[in-house]
Amino acid sequence: MAQGENFGRGTSGSGRMVLVEFVSANPTGPLSVGHGRQAVLGDAIAKLLSAVGYTVSREYYYNDAGRQMLVLGESVRARYLELLDEPSEFPEDGYQGEYIRDIARALVEQQGESLKGAADHLPFTQKAEEVIFADIKSTLDRLGIRFDNYYNEHTLYEQGLVDDVVTNLRQQGLVYDHEGAVWFKTTEFGLEQDRVIIKSSGEPTYRLPDIAYHREKMRRGYDWMVNVLGSDHIATVPDVMAGIKALGYEPEKVTTVIHQFVTLIREGQQVKMSTRKATFVTVDELLDMVGVDVTRFFFLMRKADSQLEFDLDLATKESQENPVYYVQYAHARLCSIERQAREKGLDPDALSGVDYTRLELEEELALLQAMAGLPSFLDGAAEALEPHRIVFYLQDLAAKFHGYYNRHRIVGEDQELSRARLALAGALRVVFANGLTLIGVSTPETM
RNA sequence: GCGCCCGUAGCUCAGCUGGAUAGAGCACCGGCCUUCGAAGCCGGGUGUCGCAGGUUCGAAUCCUGCCGGGCGCACCA
């Protein structure tokens, strides 16, 4: 207990440098529920690694050029022209969300009709990126997530690092030209087929800058790199790892955490999510409905490998029943006990002379044992990159405590016993506070 | 067709680097507020751990095959 907020913090990381890359959504639209899961998962992993002694950096990698952004810009342009009653052609695979209209409206207000004859999509794309990135960052902010670095793919091109990768690979004979495109011999690394890294149009595919980016991570000297990705990006991993290996670095230093999709249930129906369609639910909407604590807790209640079913009706309507309150209530209850003790003249923080041998009940020993196991428990969770274990640990500890509380008085007639139990309660309060903080959930003193 | 993930109680899921009678929440039924917070506690489960083989003293856990669901298999990211 004397360790206070430091209790439970392991040392297995021993100061090693680890980079956690997550979210990495390109600014084409607001964060959807799927991104939300990744954001919360990545952030919890970062917090967990930090808690066991790693020096952690969080990074958001994005690309604000390329085809996606072109389509985005053209989508805005079409809406802009619509607002001006000009003839327009909405891209076939354009972004249909209402936010595109909002951006177009803003452009009309700020620029009037001056962009009517714009030569290209750039002014539209730029405005869209500005607005959308601000939105994404505000959503992340609401979730309590901060990044240490936003890495723009542009940087790689500006510094010639992309070309350099091609040159390097070509010198090693790992690259060849075929049908106007440049191919990387991924089959040399045991993969099924070779992959195009530069299209016949001269543009690189995502693989090339991705490889260059990972080489930069390697060069920056991290001991460990964790990438959090959605299951739809799973196919990119082997190619990038092959690239890293080809360039002389150790792919073993990279661990990829793949999380499965979030299935949304609304009014008993499954909601299919698509960034381009207007049907997806945003993280902002989720936060409006259930709040940060419930959102974070819910996203961490399942291991990354499992698909996560998020029943919006249940989450909104029955939020009182949500397990997050069960754990928070344990914390609030412990705070309340300490308040009561102070009113009766007992100082919960005065630990000297406490006779711990008075804690002899089976339940008390079980609580002590559970708390004592926290450091090694966290080491295990960190090593496995599985923050959901913390959620289960807290629920379990809360159940133990609530049961104990209902059967036995903490502050009672016997002063010695009361002091010993208060010390136990204080330790529990600290463990709940630290655990909840670790998953980014608040620690209310009253509810 | 190939690769990865999942398949455990009515529902949503833990447990899976092998170990004793397989757990939680929700839902359902019945109890508990004159003493530290009832957002709580106590009691109530006949589960083919998807199926079939295999390894082992021992398998929900490891291996193989099959079935069912998800995600991939681009000169999109």
Short mmCIF file of C-alpha atoms (C1' of nucleotides) in Angstrom, two decimals:
data_model
loop_
_atom_site.label_atom_id
_atom_site.label_comp_id
_atom_site.label_asym_id
_atom_site.label_seq_id
_atom_site.Cartn_x
_atom_site.Cartn_y
_atom_site.Cartn_z
CA MET A 1 0.00 0.00 0.00
CA ALA A 2 2.89 2.27 0.66
CA GLN A 3 3.67 2.06 -3.02
CA GLY A 4 0.46 3.91 -3.76
CA GLU A 5 -0.19 4.50 -7.41
CA ASN A 6 2.99 2.71 -8.27
CA PHE A 7 1.75 -0.58 -6.90
CA GLY A 8 1.39 -3.20 -9.56
CA ARG A 9 3.81 -1.59 -11.89
CA GLY A 10 6.14 -4.30 -13.07
CA THR A 11 9.67 -4.00 -14.23
CA SER A 12 9.75 -6.53 -17.04
CA GLY A 13 10.03 -3.74 -19.58
CA SER A 14 13.12 -2.38 -17.84
CA GLY A 15 13.18 0.83 -19.79
CA ARG A 16 13.25 -0.76 -23.22
CA MET A 17 11.91 1.43 -25.98
CA VAL A 18 8.73 0.32 -27.64
CA LEU A 19 6.71 1.99 -30.35
CA VAL A 20 2.99 1.33 -30.53
CA GLU A 21 1.38 2.24 -33.82
CA PHE A 22 -2.39 2.29 -33.97
CA VAL A 23 -5.49 3.91 -35.49
CA SER A 24 -3.49 5.14 -38.50
CA ALA A 25 -6.73 5.97 -40.28
CA ASN A 26 -6.37 8.21 -43.31
CA PRO A 27 -8.41 11.42 -43.02
CA THR A 28 -11.28 10.37 -45.26
CA GLY A 29 -14.01 10.41 -42.65
CA PRO A 30 -14.86 10.41 -38.97
CA LEU A 31 -13.65 7.50 -36.85
CA SER A 32 -16.08 4.62 -36.99
CA VAL A 33 -16.79 2.14 -34.26
CA GLY A 34 -14.20 -0.22 -35.74
CA HIS A 35 -11.54 2.47 -35.42
CA GLY A 36 -12.80 3.05 -31.92
CA ARG A 37 -12.01 -0.48 -30.89
CA GLN A 38 -8.54 -0.15 -32.30
CA ALA A 39 -7.98 3.20 -30.67
CA VAL A 40 -8.96 1.92 -27.26
CA LEU A 41 -7.08 -1.34 -27.70
CA GLY A 42 -3.89 0.36 -28.87
CA ASP A 43 -4.06 2.92 -26.11
CA ALA A 44 -4.60 0.25 -23.47
CA ILE A 45 -1.66 -1.74 -24.81
CA ALA A 46 0.50 1.36 -24.65
CA LYS A 47 -0.61 2.07 -21.08
CA LEU A 48 0.00 -1.52 -20.09
CA LEU A 49 3.50 -1.63 -21.57
CA SER A 50 4.27 1.62 -19.87
CA ALA A 51 3.03 0.20 -16.56
CA VAL A 52 5.45 -2.71 -16.70
CA GLY A 53 8.41 -0.50 -17.36
CA TYR A 54 8.71 0.08 -21.09
CA THR A 55 9.36 3.52 -22.47
CA VAL A 56 6.44 3.83 -24.84
CA SER A 57 5.80 6.03 -27.85
CA ARG A 58 2.44 6.14 -29.62
CA GLU A 59 2.39 6.81 -33.28
CA TYR A 60 -0.30 7.49 -35.86
CA TYR A 61 0.79 6.83 -39.42
CA TYR A 62 -1.24 8.28 -42.25
CA ASN A 63 -1.26 9.19 -45.87
CA ASP A 64 -2.99 12.30 -47.14
CA ALA A 65 -2.24 11.74 -50.81
CA GLY A 66 -3.18 8.98 -53.18
CA ARG A 67 -6.37 7.63 -54.61
CA GLN A 68 -8.47 7.64 -51.46
CA MET A 69 -7.88 11.33 -50.95
CA LEU A 70 -8.54 12.08 -54.60
CA VAL A 71 -11.92 10.40 -54.37
CA LEU A 72 -12.55 12.30 -51.16
CA GLY A 73 -11.76 15.62 -52.83
CA GLU A 74 -13.92 14.83 -55.83
CA SER A 75 -16.76 13.89 -53.53
CA VAL A 76 -16.54 17.27 -51.84
CA ARG A 77 -16.29 19.01 -55.18
CA ALA A 78 -19.46 17.31 -56.37
CA ARG A 79 -21.37 18.36 -53.25
CA TYR A 80 -19.96 21.88 -53.57
CA LEU A 81 -21.19 22.21 -57.13
CA GLU A 82 -24.56 20.78 -56.12
CA LEU A 83 -24.93 23.51 -53.53
CA LEU A 84 -24.28 26.09 -56.22
CA ASP A 85 -26.76 24.41 -58.53
CA GLU A 86 -24.00 23.69 -60.97
CA PRO A 87 -23.81 20.49 -62.97
CA SER A 88 -21.81 17.95 -61.03
CA GLU A 89 -20.84 14.34 -61.18
CA PHE A 90 -20.58 12.45 -57.92
CA PRO A 91 -17.81 9.84 -58.10
CA GLU A 92 -19.05 6.31 -58.47
CA ASP A 93 -17.14 5.18 -55.39
CA GLY A 94 -17.41 8.53 -53.66
CA TYR A 95 -17.89 9.14 -49.95
CA GLN A 96 -21.58 9.50 -49.33
CA GLY A 97 -21.57 10.61 -45.72
CA GLU A 98 -23.35 13.73 -44.62
CA TYR A 99 -20.04 15.14 -43.39
CA ILE A 100 -19.01 15.63 -47.03
CA ARG A 101 -21.93 18.01 -47.48
CA ASP A 102 -20.92 19.82 -44.30
CA ILE A 103 -17.45 20.37 -45.68
CA ALA A 104 -18.88 21.58 -49.01
CA ARG A 105 -21.16 23.95 -47.15
CA ALA A 106 -18.23 25.37 -45.24
CA LEU A 107 -16.42 25.94 -48.52
CA VAL A 108 -19.38 27.78 -49.97
CA GLU A 109 -19.52 30.00 -46.90
CA GLN A 110 -15.80 30.74 -46.88
CA GLN A 111 -14.97 30.83 -50.57
CA GLY A 112 -18.28 31.51 -52.24
CA GLU A 113 -18.30 30.43 -55.86
CA SER A 114 -14.61 30.99 -56.39
CA LEU A 115 -13.85 27.27 -56.59
CA LYS A 116 -16.44 26.63 -59.26
CA GLY A 117 -13.84 26.30 -61.96
CA ALA A 118 -11.06 24.79 -59.87
CA ALA A 119 -8.52 23.04 -62.04
CA ASP A 120 -8.23 20.01 -59.78
CA HIS A 121 -9.47 18.44 -56.57
CA LEU A 122 -6.75 19.90 -54.36
CA PRO A 123 -8.59 22.79 -52.71
CA PHE A 124 -11.42 20.40 -51.89
CA THR A 125 -9.14 17.68 -50.64
CA GLN A 126 -7.17 20.10 -48.50
CA LYS A 127 -10.27 21.48 -46.86
CA ALA A 128 -11.63 18.00 -46.30
CA GLU A 129 -8.40 16.82 -44.69
CA GLU A 130 -8.27 19.84 -42.43
CA VAL A 131 -11.82 19.41 -41.22
CA ILE A 132 -11.71 15.64 -40.92
CA PHE A 133 -8.40 15.50 -39.11
CA ALA A 134 -9.62 18.05 -36.63
CA ASP A 135 -12.66 15.85 -36.10
CA ILE A 136 -10.59 12.70 -35.65
CA LYS A 137 -8.31 14.39 -33.17
CA SER A 138 -11.22 15.72 -31.18
CA THR A 139 -12.74 12.23 -31.05
CA LEU A 140 -9.44 10.76 -29.85
CA ASP A 141 -9.26 13.54 -27.32
CA ARG A 142 -12.70 12.63 -25.99
CA LEU A 143 -11.47 9.05 -25.62
CA GLY A 144 -8.50 10.37 -23.67
CA ILE A 145 -6.04 9.25 -26.31
CA ARG A 146 -2.97 11.26 -27.22
CA PHE A 147 -0.31 10.38 -29.73
CA ASP A 148 3.34 11.27 -29.39
CA ASN A 149 3.74 11.50 -33.11
CA TYR A 150 1.73 11.74 -36.29
CA TYR A 151 3.85 10.35 -39.09
CA ASN A 152 2.91 11.45 -42.59
CA GLU A 153 3.83 9.14 -45.42
CA HIS A 154 4.91 12.27 -47.33
CA THR A 155 8.01 12.47 -45.21
CA LEU A 156 9.26 9.24 -46.70
CA TYR A 157 9.04 10.58 -50.24
CA GLU A 158 10.51 13.97 -49.38
CA GLN A 159 13.57 12.35 -47.90
CA GLY A 160 13.98 9.94 -50.77
CA LEU A 161 13.47 6.99 -48.51
CA VAL A 162 10.99 5.28 -50.77
CA ASP A 163 13.25 5.39 -53.82
CA ASP A 164 16.07 4.26 -51.62
CA VAL A 165 14.21 1.10 -50.69
CA VAL A 166 13.69 0.25 -54.35
CA THR A 167 17.34 0.90 -55.15
CA ASN A 168 18.46 -1.25 -52.29
CA LEU A 169 16.20 -4.13 -53.22
CA ARG A 170 17.12 -3.83 -56.87
CA GLN A 171 20.79 -4.08 -56.05
CA GLN A 172 20.08 -7.29 -54.25
CA GLY A 173 18.19 -8.62 -57.25
CA LEU A 174 14.98 -8.80 -55.22
CA VAL A 175 13.08 -6.55 -57.58
CA TYR A 176 12.20 -6.94 -61.25
CA ASP A 177 10.13 -5.20 -63.94
CA HIS A 178 7.17 -6.93 -65.47
CA GLU A 179 4.36 -5.55 -67.63
CA GLY A 180 5.39 -2.01 -66.82
CA ALA A 181 5.23 -2.52 -63.07
CA VAL A 182 7.94 -3.10 -60.50
CA TRP A 183 7.65 -6.32 -58.53
CA PHE A 184 9.15 -7.35 -55.20
CA LYS A 185 10.22 -10.99 -55.03
CA THR A 186 8.28 -11.85 -51.89
CA THR A 187 8.42 -15.51 -52.98
CA GLU A 188 12.10 -15.37 -51.98
CA PHE A 189 10.80 -15.10 -48.43
CA GLY A 190 8.46 -18.04 -48.62
CA LEU A 191 5.33 -16.18 -49.63
CA GLU A 192 2.79 -17.33 -52.19
CA GLN A 193 3.33 -14.73 -54.85
CA ASP A 194 5.44 -11.74 -55.79
CA ARG A 195 3.90 -8.34 -55.21
CA VAL A 196 3.76 -5.11 -57.18
CA ILE A 197 5.43 -2.24 -55.36
CA ILE A 198 5.28 0.31 -58.18
CA LYS A 199 2.29 0.29 -60.50
CA SER A 200 2.66 0.71 -64.24
CA SER A 201 1.31 4.22 -63.70
CA GLY A 202 4.48 4.98 -61.76
CA GLU A 203 2.71 5.24 -58.42
CA PRO A 204 3.87 3.05 -55.57
CA THR A 205 1.43 0.65 -53.96
CA TYR A 206 0.91 0.98 -50.19
CA ARG A 207 3.45 -1.81 -49.64
CA LEU A 208 6.44 0.23 -50.68
CA PRO A 209 6.04 3.21 -48.37
CA ASP A 210 4.97 0.79 -45.65
CA ILE A 211 8.29 -1.01 -45.97
CA ALA A 212 10.16 2.29 -45.99
CA TYR A 213 8.20 3.40 -42.93
CA HIS A 214 9.06 0.26 -41.03
CA ARG A 215 12.69 0.62 -41.91
CA GLU A 216 12.55 4.12 -40.40
CA LYS A 217 11.06 2.67 -37.24
CA MET A 218 13.94 0.18 -37.15
CA ARG A 219 16.45 2.94 -37.68
CA ARG A 220 14.98 4.99 -34.89
CA GLY A 221 16.27 2.26 -32.61
CA TYR A 222 13.23 0.85 -30.89
CA ASP A 223 13.70 -2.42 -29.11
CA TRP A 224 10.19 -3.48 -29.96
CA MET A 225 7.49 -2.28 -32.33
CA VAL A 226 3.83 -3.15 -31.90
CA ASN A 227 1.40 -2.60 -34.76
CA VAL A 228 -2.29 -2.72 -34.09
CA LEU A 229 -4.31 -3.52 -37.19
CA GLY A 230 -7.84 -4.47 -38.16
CA SER A 231 -8.28 -7.97 -39.52
CA ASP A 232 -8.91 -6.54 -42.98
CA HIS A 233 -5.26 -5.48 -43.14
CA ILE A 234 -3.86 -8.83 -42.17
CA ALA A 235 -2.59 -9.58 -45.67
CA THR A 236 -0.18 -6.65 -45.60
CA VAL A 237 1.87 -7.99 -42.74
CA PRO A 238 3.91 -10.73 -44.44
CA ASP A 239 4.88 -8.46 -47.33
CA VAL A 240 6.13 -5.72 -45.06
CA MET A 241 8.01 -8.22 -42.90
CA ALA A 242 9.66 -9.64 -46.00
CA GLY A 243 10.71 -6.12 -46.93
CA ILE A 244 12.20 -5.51 -43.52
CA LYS A 245 14.14 -8.71 -43.70
CA ALA A 246 15.37 -7.94 -47.20
CA LEU A 247 16.70 -4.62 -45.96
CA GLY A 248 18.68 -6.34 -43.25
CA TYR A 249 16.52 -5.73 -40.20
CA GLU A 250 14.88 -8.15 -37.80
CA PRO A 251 11.17 -8.69 -38.39
CA GLU A 252 11.07 -10.38 -34.98
CA LYS A 253 11.19 -6.93 -33.44
CA VAL A 254 7.74 -6.24 -34.82
CA THR A 255 4.63 -7.75 -33.27
CA THR A 256 1.31 -7.30 -35.00
CA VAL A 257 -1.87 -7.35 -32.98
CA ILE A 258 -4.83 -8.10 -35.20
CA HIS A 259 -8.26 -7.27 -33.88
CA GLN A 260 -11.47 -8.63 -35.37
CA PHE A 261 -14.41 -6.53 -36.40
CA VAL A 262 -17.00 -4.87 -34.30
CA THR A 263 -20.50 -5.98 -35.10
CA LEU A 264 -23.05 -3.35 -34.30
CA ILE A 265 -26.53 -4.33 -33.26
CA ARG A 266 -29.16 -1.65 -33.47
CA GLU A 267 -32.85 -2.37 -32.94
CA GLY A 268 -32.06 -6.04 -33.18
CA GLN A 269 -30.52 -5.64 -36.60
CA GLN A 270 -26.90 -5.92 -37.56
CA VAL A 271 -25.58 -2.67 -38.98
CA LYS A 272 -23.14 -3.17 -41.82
CA MET A 273 -20.51 -0.49 -41.68
CA SER A 274 -18.91 1.16 -44.64
CA THR A 275 -16.90 4.34 -44.66
CA ARG A 276 -18.25 5.31 -48.04
CA LYS A 277 -21.89 4.64 -47.26
CA ALA A 278 -23.71 6.82 -44.82
CA THR A 279 -24.66 3.88 -42.60
CA PHE A 280 -21.79 3.69 -40.16
CA VAL A 281 -21.92 4.73 -36.54
CA THR A 282 -19.12 7.02 -35.45
CA VAL A 283 -17.15 6.89 -32.24
CA ASP A 284 -18.50 10.34 -31.46
CA GLU A 285 -22.06 9.08 -31.65
CA LEU A 286 -21.15 6.16 -29.44
CA LEU A 287 -19.58 8.50 -26.90
CA ASP A 288 -22.69 10.67 -26.95
CA MET A 289 -24.81 7.62 -26.22
CA VAL A 290 -22.85 5.73 -23.59
CA GLY A 291 -19.95 7.90 -22.47
CA VAL A 292 -16.21 7.34 -22.36
CA ASP A 293 -16.04 4.88 -19.50
CA VAL A 294 -18.57 2.47 -20.95
CA THR A 295 -17.09 2.77 -24.42
CA ARG A 296 -13.56 2.00 -23.28
CA PHE A 297 -14.56 -0.76 -20.91
CA PHE A 298 -16.80 -2.42 -23.48
CA PHE A 299 -14.12 -2.39 -26.18
CA LEU A 300 -11.71 -4.05 -23.77
CA MET A 301 -14.04 -6.74 -22.51
CA ARG A 302 -13.18 -9.08 -25.36
CA LYS A 303 -9.81 -10.27 -26.50
CA ALA A 304 -8.69 -8.76 -29.78
CA ASP A 305 -9.07 -12.07 -31.59
CA SER A 306 -12.78 -12.23 -30.93
CA GLN A 307 -15.36 -10.38 -32.87
CA LEU A 308 -17.02 -7.87 -30.65
CA GLU A 309 -20.77 -7.58 -30.65
CA PHE A 310 -21.85 -4.14 -29.57
CA ASP A 311 -25.55 -3.99 -28.86
CA LEU A 312 -26.37 -0.31 -28.99
CA ASP A 313 -29.84 -0.80 -27.57
CA LEU A 314 -28.42 -2.64 -24.58
CA ALA A 315 -25.51 -0.25 -24.13
CA THR A 316 -27.77 2.78 -24.10
CA LYS A 317 -30.90 1.47 -22.45
CA GLU A 318 -29.35 -0.71 -19.80
CA SER A 319 -26.20 1.18 -19.11
CA GLN A 320 -27.02 0.96 -15.41
CA GLU A 321 -26.40 -2.76 -15.64
CA ASN A 322 -23.06 -2.34 -17.33
CA PRO A 323 -20.16 -4.15 -15.67
CA VAL A 324 -18.11 -0.98 -15.69
CA TYR A 325 -20.28 0.33 -12.86
CA TYR A 326 -19.71 -2.82 -10.90
CA VAL A 327 -15.98 -2.16 -10.75
CA GLN A 328 -16.31 1.58 -10.30
CA TYR A 329 -18.79 0.97 -7.52
CA ALA A 330 -16.24 -1.10 -5.64
CA HIS A 331 -13.89 1.87 -5.79
CA ALA A 332 -16.54 4.35 -4.74
CA ARG A 333 -17.59 2.10 -1.90
CA LEU A 334 -14.03 1.86 -0.61
CA CYS A 335 -13.73 5.63 -0.71
CA SER A 336 -16.94 5.87 1.23
CA ILE A 337 -15.66 3.47 3.89
CA GLU A 338 -12.58 5.60 4.36
CA ARG A 339 -14.73 8.69 4.71
CA GLN A 340 -16.79 6.93 7.38
CA ALA A 341 -13.66 5.83 9.21
CA ARG A 342 -12.35 9.40 9.34
CA GLU A 343 -15.63 10.59 10.82
CA LYS A 344 -15.15 8.05 13.56
CA GLY A 345 -11.66 9.27 14.23
CA LEU A 346 -9.78 6.49 12.50
CA ASP A 347 -7.11 7.53 10.06
CA PRO A 348 -7.10 5.08 7.11
CA ASP A 349 -3.65 6.28 6.10
CA ALA A 350 -1.99 5.63 9.44
CA LEU A 351 -0.32 2.32 8.85
CA SER A 352 2.25 2.15 11.58
CA GLY A 353 1.46 -0.34 14.26
CA VAL A 354 -1.28 -2.07 12.29
CA ASP A 355 -1.54 -5.69 13.29
CA TYR A 356 -1.91 -7.49 9.97
CA THR A 357 -2.21 -10.87 11.65
CA ARG A 358 -5.78 -9.84 12.43
CA LEU A 359 -6.55 -10.42 8.78
CA GLU A 360 -7.16 -14.11 9.05
CA LEU A 361 -10.45 -14.71 7.27
CA GLU A 362 -10.36 -16.84 4.16
CA GLU A 363 -11.84 -13.94 2.18
CA GLU A 364 -9.19 -11.56 3.46
CA LEU A 365 -6.42 -13.90 2.47
CA ALA A 366 -7.96 -14.34 -0.96
CA LEU A 367 -8.09 -10.58 -1.43
CA LEU A 368 -4.49 -10.19 -0.32
CA GLN A 369 -3.42 -12.98 -2.60
CA ALA A 370 -5.21 -11.48 -5.59
CA MET A 371 -3.58 -8.12 -4.97
CA ALA A 372 -0.15 -9.60 -4.41
CA GLY A 373 -0.37 -11.32 -7.76
CA LEU A 374 -1.02 -8.10 -9.64
CA PRO A 375 2.55 -7.28 -10.71
CA SER A 376 3.24 -10.65 -12.29
CA PHE A 377 -0.27 -10.65 -13.70
CA LEU A 378 0.41 -7.37 -15.46
CA ASP A 379 3.72 -8.65 -16.76
CA GLY A 380 1.87 -11.55 -18.35
CA ALA A 381 -0.82 -9.35 -19.85
CA ALA A 382 1.81 -6.98 -21.23
CA GLU A 383 3.90 -9.73 -22.72
CA ALA A 384 0.83 -11.15 -24.44
CA LEU A 385 -0.39 -7.66 -25.39
CA GLU A 386 -3.79 -8.53 -23.93
CA PRO A 387 -5.30 -5.67 -21.96
CA HIS A 388 -8.65 -7.43 -21.75
CA ARG A 389 -7.15 -9.50 -18.95
CA ILE A 390 -7.12 -6.39 -16.76
CA VAL A 391 -10.86 -6.02 -17.19
CA PHE A 392 -11.44 -9.59 -16.05
CA TYR A 393 -9.04 -9.19 -13.16
CA LEU A 394 -10.89 -6.12 -11.94
CA GLN A 395 -14.29 -7.73 -12.26
CA ASP A 396 -13.05 -10.71 -10.31
CA LEU A 397 -11.50 -8.60 -7.59
CA ALA A 398 -14.65 -6.49 -7.36
CA ALA A 399 -16.73 -9.64 -6.88
CA LYS A 400 -14.42 -10.80 -4.10
CA PHE A 401 -14.59 -7.45 -2.40
CA HIS A 402 -18.36 -6.98 -2.65
CA GLY A 403 -18.90 -10.42 -1.17
CA TYR A 404 -16.48 -9.72 1.68
CA TYR A 405 -18.04 -6.34 2.35
CA ASN A 406 -21.52 -7.78 2.63
CA ARG A 407 -20.46 -10.40 5.14
CA HIS A 408 -18.08 -8.46 7.36
CA ARG A 409 -17.77 -5.02 8.85
CA ILE A 410 -14.63 -3.11 8.09
CA VAL A 411 -15.03 -0.40 10.69
CA GLY A 412 -16.50 -1.93 13.83
CA GLU A 413 -16.16 -2.15 17.60
CA ASP A 414 -12.72 -3.71 17.65
CA GLN A 415 -10.22 -0.90 17.01
CA GLU A 416 -7.30 -3.18 16.16
CA LEU A 417 -9.34 -5.23 13.74
CA SER A 418 -10.80 -2.10 12.20
CA ARG A 419 -7.36 -0.67 11.60
CA ALA A 420 -6.16 -3.88 9.95
CA ARG A 421 -9.23 -4.06 7.72
CA LEU A 422 -8.93 -0.38 6.86
CA ALA A 423 -5.40 -1.04 5.68
CA LEU A 424 -6.75 -3.84 3.51
CA ALA A 425 -9.47 -1.56 2.17
CA GLY A 426 -6.91 1.12 1.41
CA ALA A 427 -4.83 -1.32 -0.57
CA LEU A 428 -7.90 -2.46 -2.49
CA ARG A 429 -8.83 1.12 -3.29
CA VAL A 430 -5.38 1.69 -4.70
CA VAL A 431 -5.51 -1.46 -6.80
CA PHE A 432 -8.92 -0.55 -8.23
CA ALA A 433 -7.77 2.97 -8.94
CA ASN A 434 -4.61 1.79 -10.65
CA GLY A 435 -6.40 -0.88 -12.62
CA LEU A 436 -9.15 1.40 -13.85
CA THR A 437 -6.63 4.07 -14.75
CA LEU A 438 -4.70 1.47 -16.69
CA ILE A 439 -7.66 0.86 -18.97
CA GLY A 440 -8.49 4.55 -19.11
CA VAL A 441 -11.67 4.37 -17.07
CA SER A 442 -12.41 6.99 -14.44
CA THR A 443 -12.26 6.28 -10.70
CA PRO A 444 -15.25 7.98 -9.09
CA GLU A 445 -15.18 8.55 -5.33
CA THR A 446 -18.95 8.80 -5.30
CA MET A 447 -21.48 7.60 -7.85
"C1'" G B 1 -9.57 -23.02 -53.95
"C1'" C B 2 -5.63 -20.86 -50.41
"C1'" G B 3 -4.27 -18.06 -45.69
"C1'" C B 4 -5.55 -16.01 -40.77
"C1'" C B 5 -9.31 -15.65 -36.71
"C1'" C B 6 -13.56 -17.55 -34.14
"C1'" G B 7 -17.02 -21.85 -32.69
"C1'" U B 8 -17.46 -23.05 -24.50
"C1'" A B 9 -24.55 -22.26 -20.39
"C1'" G B 10 -30.78 -19.42 -23.60
"C1'" C B 11 -27.58 -14.69 -25.17
"C1'" U B 12 -22.61 -12.10 -25.03
"C1'" C B 13 -17.99 -13.96 -23.73
"C1'" A B 14 -13.47 -15.53 -20.28
"C1'" G B 15 -10.41 -19.79 -19.63
"C1'" C B 16 -6.35 -22.18 -24.51
"C1'" U B 17 2.70 -21.72 -23.22
"C1'" G B 18 -1.97 -29.29 -20.77
"C1'" G B 19 -3.41 -30.73 -14.72
"C1'" A B 20 -8.18 -32.03 -10.03
"C1'" U B 21 -15.85 -31.28 -9.71
"C1'" A B 22 -15.28 -26.01 -16.91
"C1'" G B 23 -16.30 -20.02 -15.14
"C1'" A B 24 -18.39 -14.65 -15.45
"C1'" G B 25 -21.97 -11.08 -17.03
"C1'" C B 26 -26.85 -10.67 -18.97
"C1'" A B 27 -31.65 -13.08 -18.83
"C1'" C B 28 -34.97 -16.09 -15.49
"C1'" C B 29 -36.76 -17.70 -10.16
"C1'" G B 30 -36.44 -17.01 -4.73
"C1'" G B 31 -34.32 -14.50 -0.42
"C1'" C B 32 -31.30 -9.97 2.07
"C1'" C B 33 -31.55 -2.64 3.41
"C1'" U B 34 -32.77 -0.22 12.12
"C1'" U B 35 -25.26 -0.52 11.73
"C1'" C B 36 -19.35 1.33 6.83
"C1'" G B 37 -23.32 2.97 -0.21
"C1'" A B 38 -28.89 -2.54 -2.31
"C1'" A B 39 -25.20 0.54 -8.99
"C1'" G B 40 -24.45 -4.55 -3.77
"C1'" C B 41 -24.92 -9.64 -1.51
"C1'" C B 42 -26.80 -14.92 -0.89
"C1'" G B 43 -29.21 -19.28 -3.12
"C1'" G B 44 -31.03 -21.73 -7.78
"C1'" G B 45 -27.16 -24.78 -14.06
"C1'" U B 46 -28.64 -32.27 -16.84
"C1'" G B 47 -22.92 -27.27 -20.84
"C1'" U B 48 -22.23 -33.73 -26.31
"C1'" C B 49 -16.33 -27.13 -24.46
"C1'" G B 50 -18.77 -27.43 -33.23
"C1'" C B 51 -17.85 -32.90 -35.05
"C1'" A B 52 -14.34 -37.05 -35.65
"C1'" G B 53 -9.71 -39.01 -34.88
"C1'" G B 54 -4.62 -38.62 -32.70
"C1'" U B 55 -0.54 -37.36 -28.88
"C1'" U B 56 -0.51 -37.82 -23.33
"C1'" C B 57 -0.71 -40.61 -16.89
"C1'" G B 58 -4.05 -36.41 -18.02
"C1'" A B 59 -6.95 -32.33 -23.57
"C1'" A B 60 -11.75 -26.85 -23.72
"C1'" U B 61 -6.26 -26.25 -24.04
"C1'" C B 62 -1.47 -29.55 -28.41
"C1'" C B 63 -1.73 -32.19 -33.75
"C1'" U B 64 -4.71 -33.79 -38.23
"C1'" G B 65 -9.25 -33.86 -40.97
"C1'" C B 66 -14.19 -32.14 -41.48
"C1'" C B 67 -18.51 -28.70 -40.57
"C1'" G B 68 -20.29 -23.63 -39.53
"C1'" G B 69 -19.31 -18.12 -39.25
"C1'" G B 70 -15.91 -13.72 -40.03
"C1'" C B 71 -11.75 -11.33 -42.59
"C1'" G B 72 -8.39 -11.44 -46.37
"C1'" C B 73 -6.17 -13.53 -51.06
"C1'" A B 74 -5.37 -5.96 -56.21
"C1'" C B 75 -1.00 -2.54 -60.45
"C1'" C B 76 -7.16 -0.14 -53.14
"C1'" A B 77 -5.20 0.99 -48.21
#
